[in-house]
Amino acid sequence: MTTPDTRLSSRPSTPVADTAPVPAPAPVPATVDAETLWRQDRDHFVHPFTDFSVFHDKGCELITDAEGIHVQDIHGNRFIDGIAGLWCVNVGHGRAEIGQAMAEQATRMAYFSTFNNLSNAPATRLAAKLAELAPAHLNHVFYSCGGSTANDATIRLVHYYFNRLGKPNKKRILSRRNAYHGTTYLAASLTGIESNNWEFDTLDGLVTHLSEANLYRRPEGMDEAQYCDHLVAELEATIAEIGADNIAAFIAEPIMGAGGVLVAPRGYHARMQEVLRAHDILYIADEVVTGFGRLGHIFASEAVFDTQPDVINLAKGLSSGYAPLGATLISDRLYEVLGKPQGKGGVLSTGFTYSGHPVSCAAALKNIEILEREELCANVREVGPYLEQALATLSRHPTVGDVRGSHFMMCIENVADKDTKALFPVDARVGDRVAFEAQQRGLIIRPVGHLNVISPPLIWTRDTVDEAVAILDEALAATAESLRRDGYL
């Protein structure tokens, strides 16, 4: 009989020096049957991004509690959260005031429709707050339920916009290889990570994928400026080939997330936007990950990358993951067209039952209040460069080819040969090995193929960084040893 892996249950927890003391893990309540839950999870819960080659035997590790920068599993083992849940728990776990705001709203009015000229106070207040925080030309908010639906809804609105302008041929969307924009049918078509769509269908003829901006793997002999020229020239050539009259928009993450935390060469986004504007092609910034402080600003597009997108899409840090919520910020230029009636009885016939859900919007409002009150963006601007420097020291390990990213959005790329940048075979599962060794030592990071992502809550301090990097140092050494033992290194 296969049972859950309890290998960590005897490991003592290690408090972070500069955070408030965290109580020792409480024993699992008698009413919680860990093995039953593990079996129920394995037998009934179809997890996103499930690796069925191991899931049927090993199942999942159940996380039951969270506080501050720590999470705890069903066996009482405590870990530093190095991925903020999934890029999203920006203010940290266990914020009672967010829970209280949600409870108060749910008690007063948990839900009512926002269709047909109805609204609610939290959705209205949040829309006004987002317009206040966003670049000056983005004053209108369309709500959805998450990042995928925000991107999906945006493309529908963009197509509608050009239809209303009498330009029905402007349908093609430009995205990038290794971009991640979600997994709804349309958003999956925008996504450029090849493995995400293996044996899944996507929409034919809608999306053209340009090269990702990957400085580590840029063509041999190009410096950063030449590489930027190369990428901009590719955009210009693609527009010339397809025809600007057939292209509606370009969608891009300011820093590519799941595709490898790829930071574009300096000036890339502003130059891409300049070309797009010259051809009446809209610029959509997917800030689902970079929004709400991960790069030290509420929005990164203008503050960090000197761009003024026509649309910014949000989710994740918008509510810090306390409730599902997505939002599309729309420019005044687009709204001038979208907001005009089609004619008598005509409506903007798109939306979701939960668009502007009052409980989710109440969570987002309290989340933003915490971000501002505790100056968490300033903390990221101060601690982020320290995290970058500390992680860079891990380059001495034989398997670390690149350490990259910005502030609280970082990645380690593992390679078999530093000189050639050759990768390990897929079956070496190098990213999984590093993540396993880190978790054995009390830190959760994210494996993505041969990569490991670190995207912590914005409340990490320098002492937290020191502890996490020390764990990663040991994890990488143990990984190299296991790779040698198994004949991969």
PDB file of C-alpha atoms in Angstrom, residues 4-246:
ATOM      1  CA  PRO A   4       2.163   9.667   1.715  1.00  0.00           C
ATOM      2  CA  ASP A   5       5.807  10.729   1.948  1.00  0.00           C
ATOM      3  CA  THR A   6       6.431  11.872   5.537  1.00  0.00           C
ATOM      4  CA  ARG A   7      10.215  12.124   5.207  1.00  0.00           C
ATOM      5  CA  LEU A   8      10.287  15.654   6.641  1.00  0.00           C
ATOM      6  CA  SER A   9       8.119  15.088   9.693  1.00  0.00           C
ATOM      7  CA  SER A  10      11.038  14.932  12.143  1.00  0.00           C
ATOM      8  CA  ARG A  11      12.892  17.969  10.773  1.00  0.00           C
ATOM      9  CA  PRO A  12      12.787  20.905  13.221  1.00  0.00           C
ATOM     10  CA  SER A  13      11.627  24.205  11.820  1.00  0.00           C
ATOM     11  CA  THR A  14      14.088  27.100  11.628  1.00  0.00           C
ATOM     12  CA  PRO A  15      12.743  30.572  12.359  1.00  0.00           C
ATOM     13  CA  VAL A  16      13.903  33.508  10.239  1.00  0.00           C
ATOM     14  CA  ALA A  17      15.966  35.826  12.399  1.00  0.00           C
ATOM     15  CA  ASP A  18      14.356  39.143  11.517  1.00  0.00           C
ATOM     16  CA  THR A  19      10.684  38.158  11.430  1.00  0.00           C
ATOM     17  CA  ALA A  20       8.253  37.842  14.287  1.00  0.00           C
ATOM     18  CA  PRO A  21       8.577  34.473  16.023  1.00  0.00           C
ATOM     19  CA  VAL A  22       6.407  31.812  14.443  1.00  0.00           C
ATOM     20  CA  PRO A  23       4.921  29.218  16.778  1.00  0.00           C
ATOM     21  CA  ALA A  24       6.180  25.667  16.423  1.00  0.00           C
ATOM     22  CA  PRO A  25       4.045  23.597  14.064  1.00  0.00           C
ATOM     23  CA  ALA A  26       0.894  22.451  15.777  1.00  0.00           C
ATOM     24  CA  PRO A  27       0.180  18.735  15.780  1.00  0.00           C
ATOM     25  CA  VAL A  28      -2.261  17.566  13.148  1.00  0.00           C
ATOM     26  CA  PRO A  29      -5.759  17.658  14.677  1.00  0.00           C
ATOM     27  CA  ALA A  30      -7.194  14.258  15.460  1.00  0.00           C
ATOM     28  CA  THR A  31     -10.027  14.927  13.026  1.00  0.00           C
ATOM     29  CA  VAL A  32      -7.566  15.194  10.136  1.00  0.00           C
ATOM     30  CA  ASP A  33      -6.677  11.845   8.634  1.00  0.00           C
ATOM     31  CA  ALA A  34      -3.589  12.639   6.558  1.00  0.00           C
ATOM     32  CA  GLU A  35      -3.589   9.381   4.630  1.00  0.00           C
ATOM     33  CA  THR A  36      -7.286   9.660   3.766  1.00  0.00           C
ATOM     34  CA  LEU A  37      -6.844  13.202   2.496  1.00  0.00           C
ATOM     35  CA  TRP A  38      -3.789  12.163   0.482  1.00  0.00           C
ATOM     36  CA  ARG A  39      -5.781   9.368  -1.152  1.00  0.00           C
ATOM     37  CA  GLN A  40      -8.793  11.568  -1.809  1.00  0.00           C
ATOM     38  CA  ASP A  41      -6.556  14.138  -3.429  1.00  0.00           C
ATOM     39  CA  ARG A  42      -4.841  11.555  -5.622  1.00  0.00           C
ATOM     40  CA  ASP A  43      -8.073   9.823  -6.595  1.00  0.00           C
ATOM     41  CA  HIS A  44     -10.317  12.832  -7.258  1.00  0.00           C
ATOM     42  CA  PHE A  45      -8.457  16.149  -7.681  1.00  0.00           C
ATOM     43  CA  VAL A  46      -7.195  16.741 -11.226  1.00  0.00           C
ATOM     44  CA  HIS A  47      -4.401  19.206 -10.515  1.00  0.00           C
ATOM     45  CA  PRO A  48      -3.241  21.856 -12.983  1.00  0.00           C
ATOM     46  CA  PHE A  49       0.078  20.935 -14.628  1.00  0.00           C
ATOM     47  CA  THR A  50       0.009  17.405 -13.191  1.00  0.00           C
ATOM     48  CA  ASP A  51       2.967  15.141 -13.938  1.00  0.00           C
ATOM     49  CA  PHE A  52       1.129  11.832 -14.163  1.00  0.00           C
ATOM     50  CA  SER A  53       4.406   9.902 -14.456  1.00  0.00           C
ATOM     51  CA  VAL A  54       4.836  10.369 -10.706  1.00  0.00           C
ATOM     52  CA  PHE A  55       1.425  11.541  -9.473  1.00  0.00           C
ATOM     53  CA  HIS A  56      -0.346   8.172  -9.421  1.00  0.00           C
ATOM     54  CA  ASP A  57       2.302   6.732  -7.086  1.00  0.00           C
ATOM     55  CA  LYS A  58       3.382   9.733  -5.044  1.00  0.00           C
ATOM     56  CA  GLY A  59       0.322  11.967  -5.085  1.00  0.00           C
ATOM     57  CA  CYS A  60       0.727  15.471  -3.678  1.00  0.00           C
ATOM     58  CA  GLU A  61       2.002  17.039  -0.501  1.00  0.00           C
ATOM     59  CA  LEU A  62      -0.907  18.761   1.214  1.00  0.00           C
ATOM     60  CA  ILE A  63      -0.255  22.290   2.482  1.00  0.00           C
ATOM     61  CA  THR A  64      -2.625  23.071   5.344  1.00  0.00           C
ATOM     62  CA  ASP A  65      -1.458  26.264   7.051  1.00  0.00           C
ATOM     63  CA  ALA A  66       0.400  29.461   6.232  1.00  0.00           C
ATOM     64  CA  GLU A  67       1.656  32.458   8.159  1.00  0.00           C
ATOM     65  CA  GLY A  68       3.875  35.300   6.992  1.00  0.00           C
ATOM     66  CA  ILE A  69       6.669  33.823   4.856  1.00  0.00           C
ATOM     67  CA  HIS A  70       6.033  30.232   5.964  1.00  0.00           C
ATOM     68  CA  VAL A  71       3.718  27.432   4.918  1.00  0.00           C
ATOM     69  CA  GLN A  72       3.102  24.163   6.726  1.00  0.00           C
ATOM     70  CA  ASP A  73       2.158  20.727   5.441  1.00  0.00           C
ATOM     71  CA  ILE A  74      -0.274  18.238   6.916  1.00  0.00           C
ATOM     72  CA  HIS A  75       2.531  16.529   8.852  1.00  0.00           C
ATOM     73  CA  GLY A  76       3.556  19.738  10.619  1.00  0.00           C
ATOM     74  CA  ASN A  77       6.651  20.471   8.520  1.00  0.00           C
ATOM     75  CA  ARG A  78       7.268  24.185   7.993  1.00  0.00           C
ATOM     76  CA  PHE A  79       8.844  25.743   4.893  1.00  0.00           C
ATOM     77  CA  ILE A  80       9.907  29.160   3.710  1.00  0.00           C
ATOM     78  CA  ASP A  81       7.639  30.055   0.811  1.00  0.00           C
ATOM     79  CA  GLY A  82       9.990  30.938  -2.034  1.00  0.00           C
ATOM     80  CA  ILE A  83       7.284  31.271  -4.702  1.00  0.00           C
ATOM     81  CA  ALA A  84       4.589  33.385  -2.988  1.00  0.00           C
ATOM     82  CA  GLY A  85       2.045  30.611  -3.513  1.00  0.00           C
ATOM     83  CA  LEU A  86       2.364  30.977  -7.293  1.00  0.00           C
ATOM     84  CA  TRP A  87       3.792  34.468  -7.957  1.00  0.00           C
ATOM     85  CA  CYS A  88       0.845  35.928  -6.068  1.00  0.00           C
ATOM     86  CA  VAL A  89       0.857  36.060  -2.241  1.00  0.00           C
ATOM     87  CA  ASN A  90       2.625  39.405  -2.318  1.00  0.00           C
ATOM     88  CA  VAL A  91       1.669  40.656   1.161  1.00  0.00           C
ATOM     89  CA  GLY A  92       2.408  37.300   2.785  1.00  0.00           C
ATOM     90  CA  HIS A  93       0.200  34.628   4.268  1.00  0.00           C
ATOM     91  CA  GLY A  94      -2.331  34.839   7.074  1.00  0.00           C
ATOM     92  CA  ARG A  95      -3.311  38.495   6.827  1.00  0.00           C
ATOM     93  CA  ALA A  96      -6.296  38.505   9.165  1.00  0.00           C
ATOM     94  CA  GLU A  97      -7.445  41.935   8.028  1.00  0.00           C
ATOM     95  CA  ILE A  98      -7.923  40.683   4.460  1.00  0.00           C
ATOM     96  CA  GLY A  99      -9.926  37.744   5.750  1.00  0.00           C
ATOM     97  CA  GLN A 100     -11.964  40.100   7.907  1.00  0.00           C
ATOM     98  CA  ALA A 101     -12.691  42.406   4.967  1.00  0.00           C
ATOM     99  CA  MET A 102     -13.859  39.418   2.944  1.00  0.00           C
ATOM    100  CA  ALA A 103     -16.000  38.112   5.803  1.00  0.00           C
ATOM    101  CA  GLU A 104     -17.638  41.473   6.379  1.00  0.00           C
ATOM    102  CA  GLN A 105     -18.453  41.841   2.693  1.00  0.00           C
ATOM    103  CA  ALA A 106     -19.723  38.250   2.424  1.00  0.00           C
ATOM    104  CA  THR A 107     -21.964  38.804   5.431  1.00  0.00           C
ATOM    105  CA  ARG A 108     -23.297  42.094   4.092  1.00  0.00           C
ATOM    106  CA  MET A 109     -23.656  40.945   0.464  1.00  0.00           C
ATOM    107  CA  ALA A 110     -21.650  38.048  -0.887  1.00  0.00           C
ATOM    108  CA  TYR A 111     -22.742  38.436  -4.484  1.00  0.00           C
ATOM    109  CA  PHE A 112     -25.002  40.265  -6.876  1.00  0.00           C
ATOM    110  CA  SER A 113     -24.778  40.696 -10.633  1.00  0.00           C
ATOM    111  CA  THR A 114     -22.876  43.541 -12.262  1.00  0.00           C
ATOM    112  CA  PHE A 115     -24.716  43.001 -15.572  1.00  0.00           C
ATOM    113  CA  ASN A 116     -27.354  45.378 -16.978  1.00  0.00           C
ATOM    114  CA  ASN A 117     -26.413  48.599 -15.202  1.00  0.00           C
ATOM    115  CA  LEU A 118     -26.013  47.079 -11.731  1.00  0.00           C
ATOM    116  CA  SER A 119     -22.905  47.433  -9.577  1.00  0.00           C
ATOM    117  CA  ASN A 120     -21.530  47.084  -6.073  1.00  0.00           C
ATOM    118  CA  ALA A 121     -19.426  49.288  -3.832  1.00  0.00           C
ATOM    119  CA  PRO A 122     -16.181  47.213  -3.628  1.00  0.00           C
ATOM    120  CA  ALA A 123     -15.966  46.809  -7.427  1.00  0.00           C
ATOM    121  CA  THR A 124     -16.582  50.510  -7.943  1.00  0.00           C
ATOM    122  CA  ARG A 125     -14.062  51.585  -5.301  1.00  0.00           C
ATOM    123  CA  LEU A 126     -11.434  49.185  -6.646  1.00  0.00           C
ATOM    124  CA  ALA A 127     -11.890  50.425 -10.216  1.00  0.00           C
ATOM    125  CA  ALA A 128     -11.352  53.997  -9.034  1.00  0.00           C
ATOM    126  CA  LYS A 129      -8.283  52.955  -7.012  1.00  0.00           C
ATOM    127  CA  LEU A 130      -6.745  51.109  -9.961  1.00  0.00           C
ATOM    128  CA  ALA A 131      -7.299  54.139 -12.196  1.00  0.00           C
ATOM    129  CA  GLU A 132      -5.566  56.277  -9.553  1.00  0.00           C
ATOM    130  CA  LEU A 133      -2.535  53.956  -9.379  1.00  0.00           C
ATOM    131  CA  ALA A 134      -2.203  53.171 -13.094  1.00  0.00           C
ATOM    132  CA  PRO A 135      -0.491  55.265 -15.767  1.00  0.00           C
ATOM    133  CA  ALA A 136      -2.589  58.367 -16.385  1.00  0.00           C
ATOM    134  CA  HIS A 137      -4.244  57.199 -19.622  1.00  0.00           C
ATOM    135  CA  LEU A 138      -5.588  53.945 -18.151  1.00  0.00           C
ATOM    136  CA  ASN A 139      -8.835  54.893 -16.435  1.00  0.00           C
ATOM    137  CA  HIS A 140     -11.245  52.056 -17.148  1.00  0.00           C
ATOM    138  CA  VAL A 141     -11.432  48.559 -15.627  1.00  0.00           C
ATOM    139  CA  PHE A 142     -13.013  45.366 -16.974  1.00  0.00           C
ATOM    140  CA  TYR A 143     -13.103  42.587 -14.373  1.00  0.00           C
ATOM    141  CA  SER A 144     -12.543  38.869 -14.886  1.00  0.00           C
ATOM    142  CA  CYS A 145     -11.611  35.948 -12.641  1.00  0.00           C
ATOM    143  CA  GLY A 146      -7.850  35.548 -13.146  1.00  0.00           C
ATOM    144  CA  GLY A 147      -4.919  36.025 -15.497  1.00  0.00           C
ATOM    145  CA  SER A 148      -6.038  33.658 -18.243  1.00  0.00           C
ATOM    146  CA  THR A 149      -9.508  35.176 -18.377  1.00  0.00           C
ATOM    147  CA  ALA A 150      -8.096  38.708 -18.294  1.00  0.00           C
ATOM    148  CA  ASN A 151      -5.964  37.975 -21.364  1.00  0.00           C
ATOM    149  CA  ASP A 152      -8.811  36.108 -23.052  1.00  0.00           C
ATOM    150  CA  ALA A 153     -11.263  38.959 -22.462  1.00  0.00           C
ATOM    151  CA  THR A 154      -8.739  41.517 -23.651  1.00  0.00           C
ATOM    152  CA  ILE A 155      -8.342  39.917 -27.079  1.00  0.00           C
ATOM    153  CA  ARG A 156     -12.120  39.785 -27.499  1.00  0.00           C
ATOM    154  CA  LEU A 157     -12.370  43.475 -26.604  1.00  0.00           C
ATOM    155  CA  VAL A 158      -9.493  44.387 -28.925  1.00  0.00           C
ATOM    156  CA  HIS A 159     -11.147  42.609 -31.855  1.00  0.00           C
ATOM    157  CA  TYR A 160     -14.435  44.320 -31.014  1.00  0.00           C
ATOM    158  CA  TYR A 161     -12.639  47.678 -30.881  1.00  0.00           C
ATOM    159  CA  PHE A 162     -11.297  47.327 -34.413  1.00  0.00           C
ATOM    160  CA  ASN A 163     -14.616  45.995 -35.675  1.00  0.00           C
ATOM    161  CA  ARG A 164     -16.289  49.151 -34.332  1.00  0.00           C
ATOM    162  CA  LEU A 165     -13.687  51.244 -36.151  1.00  0.00           C
ATOM    163  CA  GLY A 166     -14.492  49.531 -39.433  1.00  0.00           C
ATOM    164  CA  LYS A 167     -11.214  47.560 -39.479  1.00  0.00           C
ATOM    165  CA  PRO A 168     -12.437  43.948 -39.259  1.00  0.00           C
ATOM    166  CA  ASN A 169      -9.249  42.515 -40.791  1.00  0.00           C
ATOM    167  CA  LYS A 170      -7.136  43.565 -37.801  1.00  0.00           C
ATOM    168  CA  LYS A 171      -7.303  40.231 -35.994  1.00  0.00           C
ATOM    169  CA  ARG A 172      -3.790  38.754 -35.755  1.00  0.00           C
ATOM    170  CA  ILE A 173      -2.099  38.903 -32.354  1.00  0.00           C
ATOM    171  CA  LEU A 174       1.676  38.982 -31.998  1.00  0.00           C
ATOM    172  CA  SER A 175       3.030  37.131 -28.983  1.00  0.00           C
ATOM    173  CA  ARG A 176       6.438  35.610 -28.223  1.00  0.00           C
ATOM    174  CA  ARG A 177       7.919  32.160 -27.947  1.00  0.00           C
ATOM    175  CA  ASN A 178       8.142  31.040 -24.324  1.00  0.00           C
ATOM    176  CA  ALA A 179       5.557  33.641 -23.299  1.00  0.00           C
ATOM    177  CA  TYR A 180       2.998  32.569 -20.735  1.00  0.00           C
ATOM    178  CA  HIS A 181      -0.460  34.153 -20.986  1.00  0.00           C
ATOM    179  CA  GLY A 182      -2.684  31.425 -19.564  1.00  0.00           C
ATOM    180  CA  THR A 183      -4.470  28.195 -20.429  1.00  0.00           C
ATOM    181  CA  THR A 184      -7.992  29.068 -21.518  1.00  0.00           C
ATOM    182  CA  TYR A 185      -8.384  28.129 -25.172  1.00  0.00           C
ATOM    183  CA  LEU A 186      -7.549  31.597 -26.463  1.00  0.00           C
ATOM    184  CA  ALA A 187      -4.931  32.385 -23.810  1.00  0.00           C
ATOM    185  CA  ALA A 188      -3.230  29.050 -24.483  1.00  0.00           C
ATOM    186  CA  SER A 189      -2.936  30.115 -28.112  1.00  0.00           C
ATOM    187  CA  LEU A 190      -1.183  33.297 -26.944  1.00  0.00           C
ATOM    188  CA  THR A 191       1.159  31.257 -24.759  1.00  0.00           C
ATOM    189  CA  GLY A 192       4.385  30.409 -26.551  1.00  0.00           C
ATOM    190  CA  ILE A 193       5.760  27.678 -24.277  1.00  0.00           C
ATOM    191  CA  GLU A 194       5.734  24.716 -26.635  1.00  0.00           C
ATOM    192  CA  SER A 195       5.394  22.042 -23.954  1.00  0.00           C
ATOM    193  CA  ASN A 196       2.292  23.732 -22.547  1.00  0.00           C
ATOM    194  CA  ASN A 197       0.347  22.846 -25.672  1.00  0.00           C
ATOM    195  CA  TRP A 198       1.635  19.351 -26.425  1.00  0.00           C
ATOM    196  CA  GLU A 199      -1.351  17.424 -27.823  1.00  0.00           C
ATOM    197  CA  PHE A 200      -3.681  20.297 -26.951  1.00  0.00           C
ATOM    198  CA  ASP A 201      -5.346  22.242 -29.757  1.00  0.00           C
ATOM    199  CA  THR A 202      -4.852  25.974 -30.214  1.00  0.00           C
ATOM    200  CA  LEU A 203      -6.534  28.495 -32.488  1.00  0.00           C
ATOM    201  CA  ASP A 204      -5.040  28.285 -35.969  1.00  0.00           C
ATOM    202  CA  GLY A 205      -4.039  31.496 -37.686  1.00  0.00           C
ATOM    203  CA  LEU A 206      -4.784  33.847 -34.799  1.00  0.00           C
ATOM    204  CA  VAL A 207      -1.349  34.214 -33.159  1.00  0.00           C
ATOM    205  CA  THR A 208       2.147  34.729 -34.564  1.00  0.00           C
ATOM    206  CA  HIS A 209       4.973  34.129 -32.106  1.00  0.00           C
ATOM    207  CA  LEU A 210       8.086  36.286 -32.315  1.00  0.00           C
ATOM    208  CA  SER A 211      11.398  35.363 -30.684  1.00  0.00           C
ATOM    209  CA  GLU A 212      11.583  35.684 -26.930  1.00  0.00           C
ATOM    210  CA  ALA A 213      14.050  38.225 -25.554  1.00  0.00           C
ATOM    211  CA  ASN A 214      16.596  35.818 -24.057  1.00  0.00           C
ATOM    212  CA  LEU A 215      19.912  37.510 -23.317  1.00  0.00           C
ATOM    213  CA  TYR A 216      21.499  34.296 -22.030  1.00  0.00           C
ATOM    214  CA  ARG A 217      20.854  32.470 -25.298  1.00  0.00           C
ATOM    215  CA  ARG A 218      21.148  35.369 -27.756  1.00  0.00           C
ATOM    216  CA  PRO A 219      22.947  34.733 -31.065  1.00  0.00           C
ATOM    217  CA  GLU A 220      26.701  34.347 -30.757  1.00  0.00           C
ATOM    218  CA  GLY A 221      28.659  37.563 -31.174  1.00  0.00           C
ATOM    219  CA  MET A 222      25.830  40.013 -30.417  1.00  0.00           C
ATOM    220  CA  ASP A 223      26.139  42.471 -27.565  1.00  0.00           C
ATOM    221  CA  GLU A 224      23.018  43.625 -25.728  1.00  0.00           C
ATOM    222  CA  ALA A 225      22.378  46.638 -27.972  1.00  0.00           C
ATOM    223  CA  GLN A 226      22.821  44.608 -31.148  1.00  0.00           C
ATOM    224  CA  TYR A 227      20.488  41.945 -29.805  1.00  0.00           C
ATOM    225  CA  CYS A 228      17.833  44.582 -29.121  1.00  0.00           C
ATOM    226  CA  ASP A 229      18.227  45.838 -32.708  1.00  0.00           C
ATOM    227  CA  HIS A 230      17.846  42.247 -33.918  1.00  0.00           C
ATOM    228  CA  LEU A 231      14.564  41.720 -32.030  1.00  0.00           C
ATOM    229  CA  VAL A 232      13.084  45.031 -33.147  1.00  0.00           C
ATOM    230  CA  ALA A 233      14.051  44.239 -36.748  1.00  0.00           C
ATOM    231  CA  GLU A 234      12.243  40.903 -36.445  1.00  0.00           C
ATOM    232  CA  LEU A 235       9.080  42.750 -35.360  1.00  0.00           C
ATOM    233  CA  GLU A 236       9.338  45.131 -38.304  1.00  0.00           C
ATOM    234  CA  ALA A 237       9.867  42.245 -40.743  1.00  0.00           C
ATOM    235  CA  THR A 238       6.906  40.337 -39.314  1.00  0.00           C
ATOM    236  CA  ILE A 239       4.622  43.357 -39.673  1.00  0.00           C
ATOM    237  CA  ALA A 240       5.784  43.798 -43.253  1.00  0.00           C
ATOM    238  CA  GLU A 241       5.088  40.133 -44.004  1.00  0.00           C
ATOM    239  CA  ILE A 242       1.638  39.905 -42.413  1.00  0.00           C
ATOM    240  CA  GLY A 243       0.561  43.475 -43.111  1.00  0.00           C
ATOM    241  CA  ALA A 244      -0.252  46.017 -40.406  1.00  0.00           C
ATOM    242  CA  ASP A 245      -3.886  46.077 -41.550  1.00  0.00           C
ATOM    243  CA  ASN A 246      -4.166  42.452 -40.412  1.00  0.00           C
TER     244      ASN A 246
END
